[in-house]
Amino acid sequence: MLVSMKEILVKAQSGAYGVAAPNVINEDTARVCIEAAVEMKAPIILDFAFQFHPDIVSLGKIICMLAQAAPVPVAVNLDHGAAFEHAIWAIRAGFTSIMVDRSSAPYEDNVRDTAELVKIAHAVGVSVEAELGHVGDGENYAQDREQGLTDSAKAREYADRTGIDCLAVAIGTAHGAYSGEPHLDFERLKAIRREVDIPLVLHGGSGSGNDNLVRAIQCGITKINIATDLFVAGVAAGAEEGPPYMIYHRIREGYKQRLKGYMELFGQSGRAE
């Protein structure tokens, strides 16, 4: 069933568990993620980024149809929506959530642009995620980690002024593969949690370590974005011995099993109603 991301995350926050948000890049990855959710009897959020596939409207409609037919709650979210037009296209395609990513912009610009899209999205029942601070890339982890950490003192003001439904925070994770040892600032996360009562989002879940991710959920994280680890598992499975014509099936299975492992770790398995 196709539902809003807010609905999934509010329930997860109340139940103190996390929800995986894998990046889907085409119809096939969306199908694999939904299969995993059905097998685990779990809600799931499909993160769809414009950078992976520019046809948000056509492919987005297909993904939303797949979600609607699923027997578990599925939200379809525009990940890292950097342009106003991308958000509108996603809403037009039937997405139930959009991320407004103005994390690299000056604070006041971030607030202004996010609030504008919140007003539009909420008018048609679409939930909104936005980012305060900035999660950088793993390959530049040593240089980027300290620069974009979320200011906990601004978290409440930001949430109040924008009206967002969930807040993505920067506490030391990074997108992609880490070039060093990940170090998560749990005290900062706890301080943010004290300031805001909406669900919190962790970008850069891949490679962050199972113990760190479990602790992050315990400290207030509800949505965990996962991409690199799933694709790495798929590539590894595809390289295993077997008939060449079965390579796609091996890739699918490797991706799916890794995702199911994260769903179990986050405590979302068996939570579908």
PDB file of C-alpha atoms in Angstrom, residues 29-30 60 83 86 92 95-97 100 109 111 120 130 148 175 207 209 219 228 247-248:
ATOM      1  CA  THR A  29      15.605  -2.165  -7.701  1.00  0.00           C
ATOM      2  CA  ALA A  30      12.184  -0.923  -6.597  1.00  0.00           C
ATOM      3  CA  GLY A  60       7.984   7.432 -10.621  1.00  0.00           C
ATOM      4  CA  ALA A  83      15.791  21.835  -7.712  1.00  0.00           C
ATOM      5  CA  HIS A  86      12.355  18.118  -9.316  1.00  0.00           C
ATOM      6  CA  ARG A  92       3.109  15.101 -10.097  1.00  0.00           C
ATOM      7  CA  PHE A  95       5.477  10.476  -4.703  1.00  0.00           C
ATOM      8  CA  THR A  96       4.248  10.554  -1.129  1.00  0.00           C
ATOM      9  CA  SER A  97       7.269  12.470   0.138  1.00  0.00           C
ATOM     10  CA  VAL A 100      14.141  19.464  -0.046  1.00  0.00           C
ATOM     11  CA  ASP A 109      17.974  30.521   2.056  1.00  0.00           C
ATOM     12  CA  VAL A 111      14.662  28.009   5.538  1.00  0.00           C
ATOM     13  CA  ILE A 120       3.058  23.235  -1.707  1.00  0.00           C
ATOM     14  CA  ALA A 130      14.886  18.543   4.799  1.00  0.00           C
ATOM     15  CA  GLY A 148      28.799  20.354   8.146  1.00  0.00           C
ATOM     16  CA  HIS A 175      27.652   9.352   1.627  1.00  0.00           C
ATOM     17  CA  GLY A 207      29.665   1.432   6.173  1.00  0.00           C
ATOM     18  CA  GLY A 209      28.818   0.010  11.394  1.00  0.00           C
ATOM     19  CA  CYS A 219      19.309   7.981  20.372  1.00  0.00           C
ATOM     20  CA  THR A 228      26.356   1.700  -1.274  1.00  0.00           C
ATOM     21  CA  ILE A 247      23.836 -13.067 -13.239  1.00  0.00           C
ATOM     22  CA  TYR A 248      20.890 -10.690 -12.874  1.00  0.00           C
TER      23      TYR A 248
END
